[in-house]
Amino acid sequence: MKNKKLSEYSIKGVSISPGLAMGRAYIYTDVLLRDHEFYTIKSSEKKEEFRRIEQALLDVTKDLALSAERIERELNSQIAGIFFSQAEILKDPELLKELKTELEVNLVNAEQIVKRVFRKWELRFRQIQNEIISCKADDIVDLSRRLIRALTGINVHTLERLPSGSIIIAKRLLPSDTVFLSRKSAKGIVTESGGPASHAALLTREIGIPAMGKVNGVLDLIHQGDFLLIDGAEGKLIVNPKEKTKKVFNSKLKSRSAEFRKNQKKSWGPAVCRNGTVVEVMANVSCRKDVEFSIENGADGIGLFRIENIYLSRKLPPSATELHDEIAKVIAPAQNKPVTVRLLDIGGDKKLTYLNSVGVDDSFLGRRGIRFLLEYPELLYTQFNALIRLSEKFNIKILVPMVTFWHEMKIVREIFEEIVQLTNCKRKILLGAMIETPAAALCVSDFLPYVDFFSIGTNDLTQYTMAAGRENHTVIDYFLDNHPAIFKLIDSTMKNAGQVPVSLCGELASEINMLNLIISIGIKSISVAPSFIPDIKEAIRSI
Ligand code: PEP
Ligand code: MG
């Protein structure tokens, strides 16, 4: 029995997604933690019991395909790719063999067999000291939940029936949970684990749900139906607030939304500092909804279009025509604005299932971004062809991710110019490099002959400078994108860039209290998540 506290108290965690919300706690427990039937079977019943497992595997595979389709259609998010790779795990012959052997040796029901075998697989993955491989353990847990649901007939995912206005309290949310979230039903999210750069965190920020993490023992601290106030930006939760606290919070919430609406109205105009400096505020996007939201919020253009979703949500890489059509669909609402499309930044936490077998080390410190594209230049040709065609209708700029050496940009430039000539393109399309590695930041002047612009990606620049993985919540205190070391690298980039324009597109650009410093270094173009644009523009006007 939990020790129920009725008086008001507050809990501190870390911010995952900003915003204020109030609502009732909805405790979301894992289906795997609930009790399931446990019985022995006769040897003659083995076949029938294994047939149940096979049927569950089939049902889950079908369900994964449906989830991927739904995500692809509604969000076109990288999450769709995760479901495809989960389905691949279920086809592993080793897994089937182990399920069969466990059943034959132990003669217990299918639910117990699935739980045991998947638990073993999870532990195996967790023991591997590689962040990427150990992430597979989460996929395994996710799959076993789905299989248990299929076996026990619990088909309705509880988050689908979420009472509206709920604040979800969970140990951890996985991609299969977040599919069911919408801003209408979920007012906020509080979890025990999962860092701000995890997949679930990205999704909550994308759909604009306030969220906080790193709340130890969250399921013991909070009870079903508790009234909660969440401040996502502060990573603060107030449980069972007094009437007076509620009133104060409510008026903060109201004035916050009124301020946002006011800023949104003014957001159409440019962001001009008091000394007359104009700062371009662009949007980081990855799907059509992001582009629509950016335009609604007065974005001056698209500063970073992450195209990975288009690749991750497919079974095979797109052709140049398919890529052209997909990008055109996504950026259509920004037709009259500049659009910077970043070349495929695969690797790290974004893996292409169809390239799994090629054995390339594409970890965060491996062949990511341009390293990967230079290894598979066909991917580069397809993208350049598609983007050159797109430039007939759109104001396209091309950005190259994860650059380390100047000679990488030299090769990219040569390939690009060759395709420009082959396609007989007469338009000037700007080609830029992302500054995301300390090596590139410190040797900016070497790149000058090959680039038309630079864009500083502080998310990766931070993980490589501070030696702290962006997905790893245990080193969250080291992942400081406003550390003086990062500002020294930004400053050095600015000083050595000469006449080449420099913009900033990492999350640092959306930290309002850092804007003054960013602008004083000389940055005149930033790119942020769509929902931040109105407030950022307004903040710039008072600098
Ligand atoms: C960055 O690294 O700062 C960046 C903008 O790119 P991404 O977050 O997509 O790696
Ligand atoms: Mg990056």
Coordinates of C-alpha atoms and ligand atoms in Angstrom, one line a residue:
M1 CA 0.0 0.0 0.0
K2 CA 1.4 3.4 -1.0
N3 CA 1.8 6.0 1.7
K4 CA -0.7 8.5 0.3
K5 CA 0.2 12.1 1.0
L6 CA -2.7 14.5 0.6
S7 CA -0.9 17.7 1.3
E8 CA 0.7 19.7 -1.5
Y9 CA 4.3 18.9 -2.4
S10 CA 6.6 19.5 -5.3
I11 CA 8.9 17.2 -7.2
K12 CA 11.9 18.3 -9.3
G13 CA 13.0 16.5 -12.4
V14 CA 14.6 17.5 -15.7
S15 CA 12.9 19.4 -18.5
I16 CA 12.0 17.3 -21.5
S17 CA 9.4 19.5 -23.3
P18 CA 8.4 23.0 -22.2
G19 CA 4.9 24.2 -21.4
L20 CA 2.5 24.5 -18.5
A21 CA -0.4 22.1 -17.9
M22 CA -2.7 21.0 -15.1
G23 CA -4.6 17.7 -15.0
R24 CA -5.2 14.4 -13.2
A25 CA -2.5 11.7 -12.9
Y26 CA -3.0 8.7 -15.1
I27 CA -0.7 6.0 -13.9
Y28 CA 0.5 4.0 -16.8
T29 CA 2.0 0.7 -15.8
D30 CA 3.6 -1.8 -18.0
V31 CA 1.6 -4.7 -19.2
L32 CA 4.6 -6.9 -18.4
L33 CA 4.5 -6.0 -14.7
R34 CA 0.9 -7.3 -14.4
D35 CA 0.3 -11.0 -13.3
H36 CA -0.4 -13.4 -16.1
E37 CA -1.7 -16.9 -16.2
F38 CA 0.9 -19.5 -15.3
Y39 CA 0.1 -23.1 -15.9
T40 CA 1.8 -26.3 -17.1
I41 CA 0.9 -28.0 -20.3
K42 CA 1.0 -31.7 -21.3
S43 CA 3.5 -32.8 -23.9
S44 CA 0.6 -33.4 -26.3
E45 CA -0.4 -29.7 -26.0
K46 CA 3.1 -28.4 -27.1
K47 CA 2.0 -28.0 -30.7
E48 CA -1.1 -26.1 -29.9
E49 CA 0.8 -23.8 -27.5
F50 CA 3.5 -23.1 -30.0
R51 CA 0.8 -22.3 -32.6
R52 CA -0.5 -19.6 -30.1
I53 CA 3.0 -18.1 -30.0
E54 CA 3.2 -18.1 -33.9
Q55 CA -0.2 -16.5 -34.2
A56 CA 0.8 -13.8 -31.7
L57 CA 4.0 -13.2 -33.7
L58 CA 2.0 -12.8 -36.8
D59 CA -0.6 -10.5 -35.2
V60 CA 2.2 -8.3 -33.8
T61 CA 4.0 -8.1 -37.1
K62 CA 0.8 -7.0 -38.8
D63 CA 0.2 -4.5 -36.0
L64 CA 3.7 -3.1 -36.3
A65 CA 3.1 -2.5 -40.1
L66 CA -0.1 -0.6 -39.3
S67 CA 1.6 1.5 -36.6
A68 CA 4.4 2.4 -39.0
E69 CA 1.8 3.4 -41.7
R70 CA -0.1 5.5 -39.3
I71 CA 3.0 7.3 -38.0
E72 CA 4.2 7.8 -41.5
R73 CA 0.9 9.2 -42.7
E74 CA 0.3 11.5 -39.7
L75 CA 3.8 12.6 -38.7
N76 CA 6.2 11.1 -41.2
S77 CA 8.4 10.8 -38.2
Q78 CA 11.6 8.8 -37.8
I79 CA 9.6 6.7 -35.3
A80 CA 8.0 4.9 -38.3
G81 CA 11.4 3.4 -39.0
I82 CA 11.6 2.0 -35.5
F83 CA 8.5 -0.1 -36.1
F84 CA 10.0 -1.6 -39.2
S85 CA 13.1 -2.6 -37.4
Q86 CA 11.1 -4.1 -34.6
A87 CA 9.2 -6.3 -37.1
E88 CA 12.6 -7.5 -38.4
I89 CA 13.5 -8.7 -34.9
L90 CA 10.4 -10.9 -34.8
K91 CA 11.6 -12.7 -38.0
D92 CA 14.9 -13.7 -36.4
P93 CA 15.1 -17.6 -36.7
E94 CA 17.2 -17.7 -33.5
L95 CA 14.3 -16.1 -31.6
L96 CA 11.8 -18.7 -32.9
K97 CA 14.2 -21.5 -32.1
E98 CA 14.7 -20.3 -28.5
L99 CA 10.9 -19.9 -28.0
K100 CA 10.4 -23.5 -29.2
T101 CA 13.2 -24.9 -27.1
E102 CA 12.0 -23.1 -24.0
L103 CA 8.5 -24.4 -24.5
E104 CA 9.6 -28.0 -25.1
V105 CA 11.9 -28.0 -22.0
N106 CA 9.6 -26.3 -19.6
L107 CA 6.1 -27.2 -20.7
V108 CA 4.4 -24.0 -19.5
N109 CA 2.0 -21.7 -21.2
A110 CA 2.8 -19.4 -24.1
E111 CA 2.6 -16.1 -22.0
Q112 CA 5.3 -17.4 -19.6
I113 CA 7.5 -18.6 -22.5
V114 CA 7.4 -15.2 -24.2
K115 CA 8.1 -13.4 -20.9
R116 CA 11.1 -15.6 -20.2
V117 CA 12.7 -15.6 -23.6
F118 CA 12.3 -11.9 -24.2
R119 CA 13.6 -11.1 -20.7
K120 CA 16.8 -13.2 -21.6
W121 CA 17.1 -11.3 -24.9
E122 CA 16.7 -8.0 -23.1
L123 CA 19.4 -8.8 -20.6
R124 CA 21.8 -9.9 -23.3
F125 CA 21.4 -6.6 -25.1
R126 CA 21.6 -4.6 -21.9
Q127 CA 25.0 -6.2 -21.1
I128 CA 26.6 -5.0 -24.3
Q129 CA 28.5 -1.9 -23.5
N130 CA 27.4 -0.1 -26.6
E131 CA 24.8 2.6 -26.3
I132 CA 23.2 1.8 -29.7
I133 CA 23.0 -2.0 -29.3
S134 CA 21.8 -1.7 -25.7
C135 CA 19.0 0.5 -27.0
K136 CA 17.8 -2.6 -28.8
A137 CA 16.9 -3.9 -25.3
D138 CA 14.0 -1.3 -25.3
D139 CA 12.8 -2.7 -28.5
I140 CA 12.8 -6.2 -27.0
V141 CA 10.7 -5.0 -24.0
D142 CA 8.4 -3.2 -26.3
L143 CA 7.9 -6.3 -28.5
S144 CA 7.3 -8.6 -25.5
R145 CA 4.6 -6.3 -24.3
R146 CA 2.9 -6.4 -27.7
L147 CA 3.1 -10.2 -27.7
I148 CA 1.7 -10.6 -24.3
R149 CA -1.2 -8.3 -25.3
A150 CA -1.8 -10.4 -28.4
L151 CA -1.7 -13.6 -26.3
T152 CA -4.0 -12.4 -23.6
G153 CA -6.4 -10.6 -25.9
I154 CA -5.7 -7.2 -24.3
N155 CA -5.8 -5.4 -27.6
V156 CA -6.7 -1.9 -26.5
H157 CA -3.6 0.0 -25.6
T158 CA -4.5 1.9 -22.4
L159 CA -3.1 5.1 -23.7
E160 CA -5.7 5.0 -26.5
R161 CA -8.4 5.2 -23.8
L162 CA -6.6 7.9 -21.9
P163 CA -9.2 10.1 -20.1
S164 CA -8.9 13.6 -21.6
G165 CA -6.9 16.1 -19.6
S166 CA -4.6 13.4 -18.1
I167 CA -1.0 13.8 -17.1
I168 CA 0.7 10.5 -17.9
I169 CA 2.9 9.1 -15.1
A170 CA 5.1 6.3 -16.3
K171 CA 8.4 4.6 -15.6
R172 CA 9.4 5.2 -19.2
L173 CA 7.6 5.7 -22.4
L174 CA 8.5 3.8 -25.5
P175 CA 7.8 4.6 -29.2
S176 CA 4.8 2.2 -29.2
D177 CA 3.2 4.3 -26.4
T178 CA 3.8 7.7 -27.9
V179 CA 2.0 6.7 -31.1
F180 CA -1.2 7.1 -29.1
L181 CA -0.5 10.5 -27.7
S182 CA -2.3 13.6 -28.8
R183 CA -2.3 17.1 -27.4
K184 CA -6.1 16.7 -26.8
S185 CA -5.9 13.7 -24.4
A186 CA -2.5 14.0 -22.8
K187 CA -1.9 17.3 -21.1
G188 CA 1.6 16.3 -19.8
I189 CA 4.1 13.5 -19.2
V190 CA 6.2 12.7 -16.2
T191 CA 8.7 9.8 -16.4
E192 CA 11.4 8.2 -14.4
S193 CA 13.9 7.6 -17.1
G194 CA 14.6 8.6 -20.7
G195 CA 16.7 11.7 -21.5
P196 CA 15.7 14.9 -23.3
A197 CA 17.1 13.6 -26.6
S198 CA 15.3 10.2 -26.5
H199 CA 12.8 9.3 -29.2
A200 CA 9.8 9.7 -26.9
A201 CA 11.2 13.2 -25.9
L202 CA 11.5 14.3 -29.5
L203 CA 7.9 13.3 -30.2
T204 CA 6.5 15.1 -27.2
R205 CA 8.3 18.2 -28.2
E206 CA 7.2 17.9 -31.8
I207 CA 3.5 17.7 -30.7
G208 CA 4.0 20.3 -28.0
I209 CA 3.1 18.3 -24.8
P210 CA 4.9 19.6 -21.7
A211 CA 7.1 16.8 -20.2
M212 CA 9.6 16.1 -17.6
G213 CA 11.9 13.2 -16.7
K214 CA 14.3 11.8 -14.2
V215 CA 11.8 11.6 -11.4
N216 CA 13.0 8.7 -9.3
G217 CA 10.3 6.4 -8.0
V218 CA 7.6 8.3 -9.8
L219 CA 5.1 5.4 -9.6
D220 CA 5.4 5.4 -5.8
L221 CA 5.3 9.1 -5.4
I222 CA 2.1 9.8 -7.4
H223 CA -1.3 8.1 -7.2
Q224 CA -4.0 7.5 -9.8
G225 CA -6.1 10.7 -10.1
D226 CA -3.8 13.0 -8.1
F227 CA -4.2 16.6 -9.2
L228 CA -1.0 17.8 -10.8
L229 CA 0.5 21.0 -12.1
I230 CA 3.4 20.5 -14.5
D231 CA 6.0 23.1 -15.6
G232 CA 7.8 21.4 -18.5
A233 CA 10.4 24.1 -18.9
E234 CA 11.4 24.0 -15.2
G235 CA 11.1 20.2 -14.9
K236 CA 8.8 20.8 -11.9
L237 CA 5.7 19.1 -10.7
I238 CA 3.3 20.1 -8.0
V239 CA 1.2 17.3 -6.5
N240 CA -2.2 17.9 -4.8
P241 CA -1.9 21.7 -5.0
K242 CA -3.8 23.9 -2.6
E243 CA -6.5 26.1 -4.0
K244 CA -4.3 29.1 -3.8
T245 CA -1.4 27.4 -5.7
K246 CA -3.9 26.3 -8.4
K247 CA -5.2 29.8 -8.8
V248 CA -1.7 31.2 -9.2
F249 CA -0.7 28.5 -11.6
N250 CA -3.9 28.9 -13.6
S251 CA -3.3 32.6 -14.0
K252 CA 0.3 31.9 -15.1
L253 CA -1.1 29.4 -17.6
K254 CA -3.7 31.9 -18.9
S255 CA -1.2 34.7 -19.2
R256 CA 1.3 32.4 -20.8
S257 CA -1.2 31.4 -23.6
A258 CA -2.3 35.0 -24.0
E259 CA 1.3 36.0 -24.3
F260 CA 1.9 33.3 -26.9
R261 CA -1.1 34.3 -28.9
K262 CA 0.0 38.0 -28.8
N263 CA 3.6 37.0 -29.8
Q264 CA 2.2 34.8 -32.6
K265 CA 0.2 37.8 -34.0
K266 CA 3.4 39.9 -34.0
S267 CA 5.5 37.1 -35.3
W268 CA 4.8 37.9 -39.0
G269 CA 7.1 40.8 -38.8
P270 CA 10.9 40.6 -38.6
A271 CA 12.9 40.2 -35.3
V272 CA 14.9 43.4 -35.0
C273 CA 17.1 44.2 -32.0
R274 CA 16.9 47.6 -30.4
N275 CA 20.1 48.6 -32.2
G276 CA 18.6 47.8 -35.5
T277 CA 20.2 44.4 -36.1
V278 CA 17.8 42.1 -37.9
V279 CA 17.9 38.4 -36.8
E280 CA 16.4 35.9 -39.1
V281 CA 14.3 33.3 -37.1
M282 CA 13.9 30.2 -39.2
A283 CA 12.3 26.8 -38.3
N284 CA 13.7 23.3 -37.8
V285 CA 11.3 20.8 -39.4
S286 CA 10.9 17.2 -40.3
C287 CA 7.4 16.8 -41.6
R288 CA 4.6 18.7 -43.3
K289 CA 2.8 19.5 -40.0
D290 CA 6.0 21.2 -38.7
V291 CA 6.2 23.3 -41.9
E292 CA 2.5 24.4 -41.6
F293 CA 3.0 25.2 -37.9
S294 CA 6.2 27.2 -38.7
I295 CA 4.4 29.3 -41.2
E296 CA 1.5 29.9 -38.8
N297 CA 4.1 31.1 -36.2
G298 CA 5.8 33.5 -38.6
A299 CA 9.0 31.6 -39.5
D300 CA 11.3 33.6 -41.8
G301 CA 12.0 30.4 -43.6
I302 CA 13.0 26.8 -43.0
G303 CA 16.5 26.8 -41.5
L304 CA 16.9 23.0 -41.2
F305 CA 14.8 20.4 -42.9
R306 CA 15.9 17.0 -41.5
I307 CA 15.0 14.6 -44.3
E308 CA 15.9 11.4 -42.5
N309 CA 12.2 10.5 -42.0
I310 CA 11.8 10.1 -45.7
Y311 CA 14.5 7.4 -45.6
L312 CA 13.7 5.8 -42.3
S313 CA 10.0 5.3 -43.1
R314 CA 10.8 3.3 -46.2
K315 CA 11.9 -0.2 -46.9
L316 CA 14.2 0.9 -49.7
P317 CA 15.9 4.3 -50.3
P318 CA 13.8 6.6 -52.5
S319 CA 14.6 7.3 -56.1
A320 CA 15.4 10.9 -57.1
T321 CA 11.8 11.4 -58.3
E322 CA 10.3 9.9 -55.2
L323 CA 12.6 12.1 -53.0
H324 CA 11.7 15.2 -55.1
D325 CA 8.0 14.5 -54.7
E326 CA 8.2 13.8 -51.0
I327 CA 10.2 16.9 -50.2
A328 CA 8.0 19.1 -52.4
K329 CA 4.9 17.8 -50.5
V330 CA 6.5 18.6 -47.1
I331 CA 7.8 22.1 -47.9
A332 CA 4.8 23.3 -50.1
P333 CA 3.5 25.7 -47.4
A334 CA 7.0 27.4 -47.4
Q335 CA 7.0 28.0 -51.2
N336 CA 7.9 31.7 -51.0
K337 CA 10.5 31.3 -48.2
P338 CA 14.1 30.1 -48.2
V339 CA 14.3 26.4 -47.4
T340 CA 17.6 24.8 -46.2
V341 CA 17.5 21.0 -46.8
R342 CA 20.1 19.0 -45.0
L343 CA 21.5 16.0 -46.8
L344 CA 20.7 12.7 -45.2
D345 CA 22.3 12.5 -41.7
I346 CA 22.1 8.8 -41.1
G347 CA 23.9 7.0 -38.3
G348 CA 24.0 7.5 -34.5
D349 CA 20.4 7.0 -33.4
K350 CA 19.0 7.1 -36.9
K351 CA 19.7 3.8 -38.6
L352 CA 18.5 2.5 -42.0
T353 CA 17.2 -1.0 -41.6
Y354 CA 18.0 -1.8 -45.3
L355 CA 21.6 -1.0 -44.7
N356 CA 21.8 -3.1 -41.5
S357 CA 23.7 -5.9 -43.1
V358 CA 26.5 -3.8 -44.7
G359 CA 28.5 -3.8 -41.5
V360 CA 29.4 -0.1 -41.4
D361 CA 30.0 1.4 -38.0
D362 CA 27.5 4.2 -38.1
S363 CA 27.5 4.9 -34.4
F364 CA 27.7 8.5 -33.1
L365 CA 31.5 8.3 -33.4
G366 CA 31.4 6.2 -36.5
R367 CA 30.5 6.8 -40.2
R368 CA 27.6 9.2 -39.7
G369 CA 26.3 12.0 -42.0
I370 CA 28.7 12.9 -44.8
R371 CA 31.1 10.1 -43.9
F372 CA 28.3 7.7 -44.7
L373 CA 27.2 9.5 -47.9
L374 CA 30.8 9.5 -49.3
E375 CA 30.9 5.8 -48.7
Y376 CA 27.6 5.3 -50.6
P377 CA 27.8 8.2 -53.2
E378 CA 24.7 6.9 -55.0
L379 CA 22.8 8.4 -52.0
L380 CA 24.5 11.7 -52.7
Y381 CA 23.7 11.7 -56.4
T382 CA 20.0 10.9 -55.8
Q383 CA 19.7 13.8 -53.3
F384 CA 21.5 16.3 -55.5
N385 CA 19.4 15.4 -58.5
A386 CA 16.2 15.7 -56.5
L387 CA 17.2 19.0 -54.9
I388 CA 18.4 20.6 -58.1
R389 CA 15.0 19.8 -59.6
L390 CA 13.3 21.2 -56.5
S391 CA 15.1 24.5 -56.9
E392 CA 13.0 25.2 -60.0
K393 CA 10.0 25.9 -57.7
F394 CA 11.6 26.5 -54.3
N395 CA 14.4 28.7 -52.9
I396 CA 16.5 25.7 -51.9
K397 CA 19.9 25.7 -50.0
I398 CA 21.8 22.5 -49.4
L399 CA 23.4 21.7 -46.0
V400 CA 26.0 19.0 -45.5
P401 CA 25.9 17.2 -42.1
M402 CA 28.7 16.0 -39.8
V403 CA 31.7 17.5 -41.6
T404 CA 35.1 17.0 -40.1
F405 CA 37.7 17.8 -42.8
W406 CA 37.8 20.5 -45.5
H407 CA 38.5 17.9 -48.1
E408 CA 35.1 16.3 -47.4
M409 CA 33.5 19.6 -48.5
K410 CA 35.8 19.7 -51.5
I411 CA 34.7 16.3 -52.8
V412 CA 31.0 17.1 -52.1
R413 CA 31.4 20.4 -54.0
E414 CA 33.0 18.7 -57.0
I415 CA 30.2 16.1 -57.1
F416 CA 27.6 18.8 -56.7
E417 CA 29.0 21.0 -59.5
E418 CA 29.2 17.9 -61.8
I419 CA 25.5 17.2 -61.3
V420 CA 24.7 20.9 -61.8
Q421 CA 26.4 20.8 -65.2
L422 CA 24.9 17.4 -66.1
T423 CA 21.4 18.7 -65.3
N424 CA 22.1 21.9 -67.1
C425 CA 21.0 23.9 -64.1
K426 CA 21.7 27.6 -64.4
R427 CA 20.4 28.6 -61.0
K428 CA 22.8 29.4 -58.2
I429 CA 22.1 26.9 -55.4
L430 CA 24.0 27.6 -52.1
L431 CA 25.9 24.7 -50.6
G432 CA 26.9 24.9 -46.9
A433 CA 28.6 22.9 -44.2
M434 CA 27.3 22.1 -40.7
I435 CA 29.7 22.9 -38.0
E436 CA 29.1 20.0 -35.6
T437 CA 32.5 18.7 -34.8
P438 CA 35.1 20.6 -32.8
A439 CA 37.6 19.8 -35.6
A440 CA 35.5 21.7 -38.1
A441 CA 34.8 24.6 -35.7
L442 CA 38.5 25.1 -35.1
C443 CA 39.5 24.9 -38.8
V444 CA 36.7 26.9 -40.4
S445 CA 39.0 29.0 -42.6
D446 CA 40.1 25.8 -44.5
F447 CA 36.5 25.3 -45.6
L448 CA 36.0 28.7 -47.1
P449 CA 36.8 27.9 -50.8
Y450 CA 34.2 25.2 -50.8
V451 CA 31.2 26.6 -48.9
D452 CA 28.6 29.3 -49.4
F453 CA 27.4 29.3 -45.8
F454 CA 27.8 27.5 -42.4
S455 CA 25.2 26.3 -40.0
I456 CA 26.3 25.5 -36.4
G457 CA 24.6 22.4 -35.0
T458 CA 25.1 22.8 -31.3
N459 CA 23.4 19.5 -30.4
D460 CA 26.2 17.4 -31.9
L461 CA 28.9 20.0 -31.2
T462 CA 27.9 19.7 -27.5
Q463 CA 28.0 15.9 -27.4
Y464 CA 31.4 15.8 -29.2
T465 CA 32.9 18.6 -27.2
M466 CA 31.6 17.6 -23.7
A467 CA 32.0 13.9 -24.4
A468 CA 28.4 13.2 -23.3
G469 CA 26.0 11.2 -25.5
R470 CA 22.9 13.2 -26.4
E471 CA 20.7 10.2 -25.9
N472 CA 22.2 9.2 -22.6
H473 CA 20.2 10.6 -19.7
T474 CA 22.9 9.5 -17.2
V475 CA 25.3 12.1 -18.4
I476 CA 22.7 14.9 -18.7
D477 CA 24.7 17.1 -16.4
Y478 CA 27.6 17.0 -18.8
F479 CA 25.5 17.8 -21.9
L480 CA 25.7 21.5 -21.5
D481 CA 25.1 23.3 -24.8
N482 CA 25.7 26.7 -23.1
H483 CA 29.1 25.8 -21.6
P484 CA 31.8 28.3 -22.3
A485 CA 33.6 25.7 -24.5
I486 CA 30.7 25.7 -26.9
F487 CA 30.6 29.5 -27.0
K488 CA 34.4 29.6 -27.7
L489 CA 33.8 27.3 -30.6
I490 CA 30.9 29.4 -31.9
D491 CA 33.0 32.6 -31.5
S492 CA 36.0 31.0 -33.3
T493 CA 33.7 29.9 -36.2
M494 CA 32.4 33.5 -36.5
K495 CA 35.8 35.1 -36.4
N496 CA 37.2 32.8 -39.1
A497 CA 34.2 32.6 -41.4
G498 CA 35.2 35.8 -43.3
Q499 CA 32.3 36.9 -45.5
V500 CA 30.6 33.5 -45.4
P501 CA 27.3 33.7 -43.5
V502 CA 26.9 31.6 -40.3
S503 CA 23.7 30.5 -38.8
L504 CA 22.9 28.5 -35.7
C505 CA 20.4 25.6 -35.8
G506 CA 20.9 23.6 -32.6
E507 CA 18.7 23.6 -29.5
L508 CA 20.9 26.3 -28.0
A509 CA 19.2 28.8 -30.3
S510 CA 15.9 28.4 -28.5
E511 CA 17.3 29.2 -25.0
I512 CA 15.9 32.7 -24.6
N513 CA 18.5 33.7 -22.0
M514 CA 21.3 32.8 -24.3
L515 CA 20.0 34.9 -27.2
N516 CA 21.8 38.0 -26.2
L517 CA 25.2 36.3 -26.1
I518 CA 24.5 34.4 -29.4
I519 CA 23.6 37.7 -31.1
S520 CA 26.5 39.6 -29.6
I521 CA 28.9 37.0 -31.1
G522 CA 27.5 38.1 -34.5
I523 CA 25.0 35.4 -35.3
K524 CA 22.2 36.9 -37.4
S525 CA 20.3 33.8 -38.4
I526 CA 18.9 31.1 -36.0
S527 CA 16.7 28.1 -36.6
V528 CA 14.5 26.6 -33.8
A529 CA 11.5 24.3 -33.3
P530 CA 8.3 25.8 -34.8
S531 CA 6.5 26.4 -31.4
F532 CA 9.4 28.6 -30.1
I533 CA 9.4 31.1 -33.0
P534 CA 6.9 33.7 -31.6
D535 CA 8.5 34.0 -28.2
I536 CA 12.0 34.0 -29.7
K537 CA 11.2 36.8 -32.1
E538 CA 9.6 38.9 -29.3
A539 CA 12.7 38.3 -27.0
I540 CA 15.0 39.4 -29.8
R541 CA 13.1 42.7 -30.1
S542 CA 14.0 43.6 -26.6
I543 CA 17.7 42.9 -26.9
Ligands
PEP1 C1 22.7 19.6 -34.3 O1 23.4 18.6 -34.2 O2 22.7 20.6 -33.6 C2 21.6 19.6 -35.3 C3 20.9 20.7 -35.5 O3 21.3 18.5 -36.0 P1 20.6 17.2 -35.4 O4 20.0 17.6 -34.0 O5 19.6 16.8 -36.4 O6 21.7 16.2 -35.2
MG2 MG 23.5 17.2 -35.8

